[in-house]
mmCIF file of C-alpha atoms in Angstrom:
data_model
loop_
_atom_site.group_PDB
_atom_site.id
_atom_site.type_symbol
_atom_site.label_atom_id
_atom_site.label_comp_id
_atom_site.label_asym_id
_atom_site.label_seq_id
_atom_site.Cartn_x
_atom_site.Cartn_y
_atom_site.Cartn_z
ATOM 1 C CA MET U 1 -5.589 16.627 -35.672
ATOM 2 C CA ASP U 2 -8.669 16.115 -33.550
ATOM 3 C CA ILE U 3 -11.723 17.675 -35.229
ATOM 4 C CA LYS U 4 -13.472 18.127 -31.866
ATOM 5 C CA LYS U 5 -10.586 20.132 -30.410
ATOM 6 C CA SER U 6 -9.633 22.092 -33.536
ATOM 7 C CA ILE U 7 -10.498 25.685 -34.312
ATOM 8 C CA MET U 8 -10.054 27.105 -37.810
ATOM 9 C CA PHE U 9 -9.764 30.863 -38.242
ATOM 10 C CA MET U 10 -8.126 33.545 -40.350
ATOM 11 C CA ALA U 11 -6.978 37.140 -40.040
ATOM 12 C CA HIS U 12 -5.877 39.938 -42.338
ATOM 13 C CA VAL U 13 -2.562 40.766 -40.702
ATOM 14 C CA PRO U 14 0.886 41.587 -42.126
ATOM 15 C CA LEU U 15 2.895 38.499 -43.032
ATOM 16 C CA GLN U 16 6.020 40.137 -41.628
ATOM 17 C CA ASP U 17 4.436 39.622 -38.177
ATOM 18 C CA ILE U 18 3.695 35.901 -38.562
ATOM 19 C CA SER U 19 6.572 34.714 -36.366
ATOM 20 C CA ASN U 20 5.505 36.973 -33.487
ATOM 21 C CA ILE U 21 1.864 35.939 -33.951
ATOM 22 C CA VAL U 22 2.788 32.256 -33.697
ATOM 23 C CA THR U 23 4.917 32.977 -30.616
ATOM 24 C CA THR U 24 1.904 34.689 -29.035
ATOM 25 C CA LEU U 25 -0.384 31.783 -29.989
ATOM 26 C CA LEU U 26 1.945 29.299 -28.319
ATOM 27 C CA GLU U 27 1.722 31.197 -25.027
ATOM 28 C CA TYR U 28 -1.762 29.703 -24.559
ATOM 29 C CA SER U 29 -1.543 26.475 -22.577
ATOM 30 C CA SER U 30 -4.363 24.671 -24.376
ATOM 31 C CA VAL U 31 -2.602 24.849 -27.772
ATOM 32 C CA LYS U 32 -1.576 21.368 -28.878
ATOM 33 C CA ARG U 33 -1.160 20.656 -32.599
ATOM 34 C CA TYR U 34 -1.253 23.649 -34.926
ATOM 35 C CA MET U 35 -0.891 24.795 -38.503
ATOM 36 C CA VAL U 36 -0.419 28.474 -39.284
ATOM 37 C CA CYS U 37 0.117 29.508 -42.879
ATOM 38 C CA GLY U 38 0.312 32.904 -44.553
ATOM 39 C CA GLU U 39 -0.803 33.914 -48.029
ATOM 40 C CA ASP U 40 -0.042 37.084 -49.934
ATOM 41 C CA LYS U 41 -2.678 36.824 -52.664
ATOM 42 C CA PRO U 42 -5.067 38.475 -53.217
ATOM 43 C CA TYR U 43 -3.976 40.258 -50.007
ATOM 44 C CA GLU U 44 -1.886 39.386 -46.964
ATOM 45 C CA HIS U 45 -3.691 37.092 -44.545
ATOM 46 C CA ILE U 46 -3.017 34.128 -42.290
ATOM 47 C CA HIS U 47 -4.924 30.844 -41.919
ATOM 48 C CA PHE U 48 -4.895 29.013 -38.594
ATOM 49 C CA LEU U 49 -5.933 25.474 -37.708
ATOM 50 C CA VAL U 50 -5.229 24.903 -34.038
ATOM 51 C CA GLU U 51 -6.165 22.407 -31.368
ATOM 52 C CA MET U 52 -7.010 24.776 -28.525
ATOM 53 C CA SER U 53 -9.815 25.654 -26.149
ATOM 54 C CA SER U 54 -12.561 28.088 -27.133
ATOM 55 C CA LYS U 55 -11.657 30.168 -24.098
ATOM 56 C CA ASP U 56 -8.039 30.532 -25.262
ATOM 57 C CA TYR U 57 -9.149 31.272 -28.835
ATOM 58 C CA SER U 58 -11.344 34.116 -27.550
ATOM 59 C CA ALA U 59 -8.504 35.494 -25.426
ATOM 60 C CA PHE U 60 -6.052 35.221 -28.352
ATOM 61 C CA ALA U 61 -8.470 36.922 -30.778
ATOM 62 C CA LYS U 62 -9.182 39.761 -28.329
ATOM 63 C CA ARG U 63 -5.519 40.272 -27.518
ATOM 64 C CA LEU U 64 -4.180 40.135 -31.063
ATOM 65 C CA PHE U 65 -6.900 40.782 -33.616
ATOM 66 C CA ILE U 66 -8.933 43.336 -31.673
ATOM 67 C CA ALA U 67 -6.518 45.067 -29.269
ATOM 68 C CA GLN U 68 -3.283 44.980 -31.276
ATOM 69 C CA TYR U 69 -4.420 45.025 -34.925
ATOM 70 C CA LYS U 70 -7.841 46.693 -34.482
ATOM 71 C CA LEU U 71 -9.515 44.231 -36.870
ATOM 72 C CA ARG U 72 -13.242 43.922 -37.529
ATOM 73 C CA GLY U 73 -14.799 40.568 -36.669
ATOM 74 C CA ARG U 74 -17.815 41.268 -38.860
ATOM 75 C CA ALA U 75 -18.618 43.233 -41.965
ATOM 76 C CA GLY U 76 -19.306 46.936 -41.500
ATOM 77 C CA ARG U 77 -22.890 47.586 -40.454
ATOM 78 C CA LYS U 78 -25.321 49.588 -42.513
ATOM 79 C CA GLY U 79 -25.527 53.208 -41.468
ATOM 80 C CA THR U 80 -22.043 53.274 -39.897
ATOM 81 C CA SER U 81 -18.772 54.683 -41.153
ATOM 82 C CA GLU U 82 -17.670 51.077 -41.784
ATOM 83 C CA GLU U 83 -20.692 50.196 -43.946
ATOM 84 C CA GLY U 84 -19.760 47.786 -46.708
ATOM 85 C CA LEU U 85 -16.293 47.020 -45.365
ATOM 86 C CA PRO U 86 -15.476 43.298 -45.123
ATOM 87 C CA ARG U 87 -14.665 41.369 -41.975
ATOM 88 C CA GLN U 88 -10.947 41.187 -41.212
ATOM 89 C CA TYR U 89 -10.831 38.116 -39.003
ATOM 90 C CA GLY U 90 -13.159 35.218 -38.451
ATOM 91 C CA LYS U 91 -13.635 31.671 -37.239
ATOM 92 C CA VAL U 92 -15.220 28.694 -38.961
ATOM 93 C CA LYS U 93 -18.294 27.691 -36.940
ATOM 94 C CA LYS U 94 -17.967 23.958 -37.535
ATOM 95 C CA ILE U 95 -15.224 22.010 -39.260
ATOM 96 C CA GLU U 96 -16.876 19.289 -41.335
ATOM 97 C CA ASP U 97 -13.749 17.601 -42.728
ATOM 98 C CA ILE U 98 -10.515 17.873 -40.726
ATOM 99 C CA TYR U 99 -8.307 16.558 -43.563
ATOM 100 C CA GLY U 100 -9.837 19.048 -45.991
ATOM 101 C CA ALA U 101 -9.348 21.819 -43.439
ATOM 102 C CA MET U 102 -5.700 20.855 -43.078
ATOM 103 C CA CYS U 103 -5.173 20.866 -46.854
ATOM 104 C CA TYR U 104 -6.957 24.209 -47.164
ATOM 105 C CA THR U 105 -4.824 25.788 -44.448
ATOM 106 C CA LEU U 106 -1.663 24.883 -46.398
ATOM 107 C CA LYS U 107 -3.038 25.444 -49.912
ATOM 108 C CA GLU U 108 -1.198 28.557 -51.061
ATOM 109 C CA GLY U 109 1.232 29.191 -48.272
ATOM 110 C CA ASN U 110 4.831 29.921 -48.997
ATOM 111 C CA GLU U 111 7.178 27.773 -46.902
ATOM 112 C CA LYS U 112 8.635 30.838 -45.176
ATOM 113 C CA TRP U 113 5.130 31.618 -43.842
ATOM 114 C CA ARG U 114 4.361 28.057 -42.705
ATOM 115 C CA TYR U 115 4.482 27.142 -39.020
ATOM 116 C CA THR U 116 3.373 23.767 -37.705
ATOM 117 C CA ASN U 117 4.277 21.150 -35.162
ATOM 118 C CA LEU U 118 2.935 18.310 -37.316
ATOM 119 C CA ASP U 119 5.204 15.551 -38.602
ATOM 120 C CA PRO U 120 6.953 16.705 -41.834
ATOM 121 C CA LYS U 121 5.737 13.543 -43.626
ATOM 122 C CA ILE U 122 2.140 14.510 -42.847
ATOM 123 C CA VAL U 123 2.749 18.080 -44.043
ATOM 124 C CA LYS U 124 4.256 16.772 -47.289
ATOM 125 C CA LYS U 125 1.183 14.588 -47.939
ATOM 126 C CA LEU U 126 -1.167 17.498 -47.138
ATOM 127 C CA LEU U 127 0.712 19.736 -49.572
ATOM 128 C CA GLU U 128 0.450 17.077 -52.284
ATOM 129 C CA ASP U 129 -3.304 16.810 -51.685
ATOM 130 C CA SER U 130 -3.959 20.543 -51.360
ATOM 131 C CA PHE U 131 -5.172 22.586 -54.271
ATOM 132 C CA LYS U 132 -3.724 25.714 -55.767
ATOM 133 C CA LYS U 133 -6.028 28.678 -56.178
ATOM 134 C CA GLU U 134 -4.959 29.148 -59.792
ATOM 135 C CA GLU U 135 -6.140 25.602 -60.590
ATOM 136 C CA THR U 136 -9.632 26.354 -59.322
ATOM 137 C CA ASP U 137 -9.609 29.672 -61.217
ATOM 138 C CA LYS U 138 -8.716 27.829 -64.457
ATOM 139 C CA LEU U 139 -11.502 25.323 -63.853
ATOM 140 C CA TYR U 140 -14.000 28.123 -63.240
ATOM 141 C CA GLU U 141 -12.974 29.911 -66.448
ATOM 142 C CA CYS U 142 -13.249 26.653 -68.369
ATOM 143 C CA MET U 143 -16.723 26.015 -66.997
ATOM 144 C CA LYS U 144 -17.871 29.499 -68.020
ATOM 145 C CA THR U 145 -16.586 29.245 -71.578
ATOM 146 C CA THR U 146 -17.377 25.692 -72.690
ATOM 147 C CA THR U 147 -20.408 23.662 -73.514
ATOM 148 C CA PRO U 148 -21.086 20.311 -71.793
ATOM 149 C CA ASP U 149 -19.636 18.242 -74.638
ATOM 150 C CA ILE U 150 -16.250 20.057 -74.722
ATOM 151 C CA HIS U 151 -13.623 18.993 -72.206
ATOM 152 C CA CYS U 152 -11.006 21.274 -70.685
ATOM 153 C CA SER U 153 -7.460 20.135 -70.181
#
């Protein structure tokens, strides 16, 4: 994927809608290569990594995330009824590492929630190189409970 043309974003939407969401995404003419992957832990959400124009991303986000799903694009503001509530969709400002972004997009996704037009051999390699959230959780727990001279396995 081309880092200069790629946009990485996520949304808290029902996984049962992922097929329709991808169909809607593909209606935008600037969409080239894409990876869309759903996760159900700790809550249902979808990761997107898409080669598309900023203009089409904005139109897609307004149409789907704002108009259809009524999602918040920022955390609830102080002094409002939404104070303290988290954002429900968002976009990465700048992708630093396209391969890492691709691995991250696939990291926990169940195959039934994975949509991509990338070569299956590339997807297989990305899945092999991606991390599982539980592995990072184990590492974090190990780091909290050991001293520098004890090694975790």
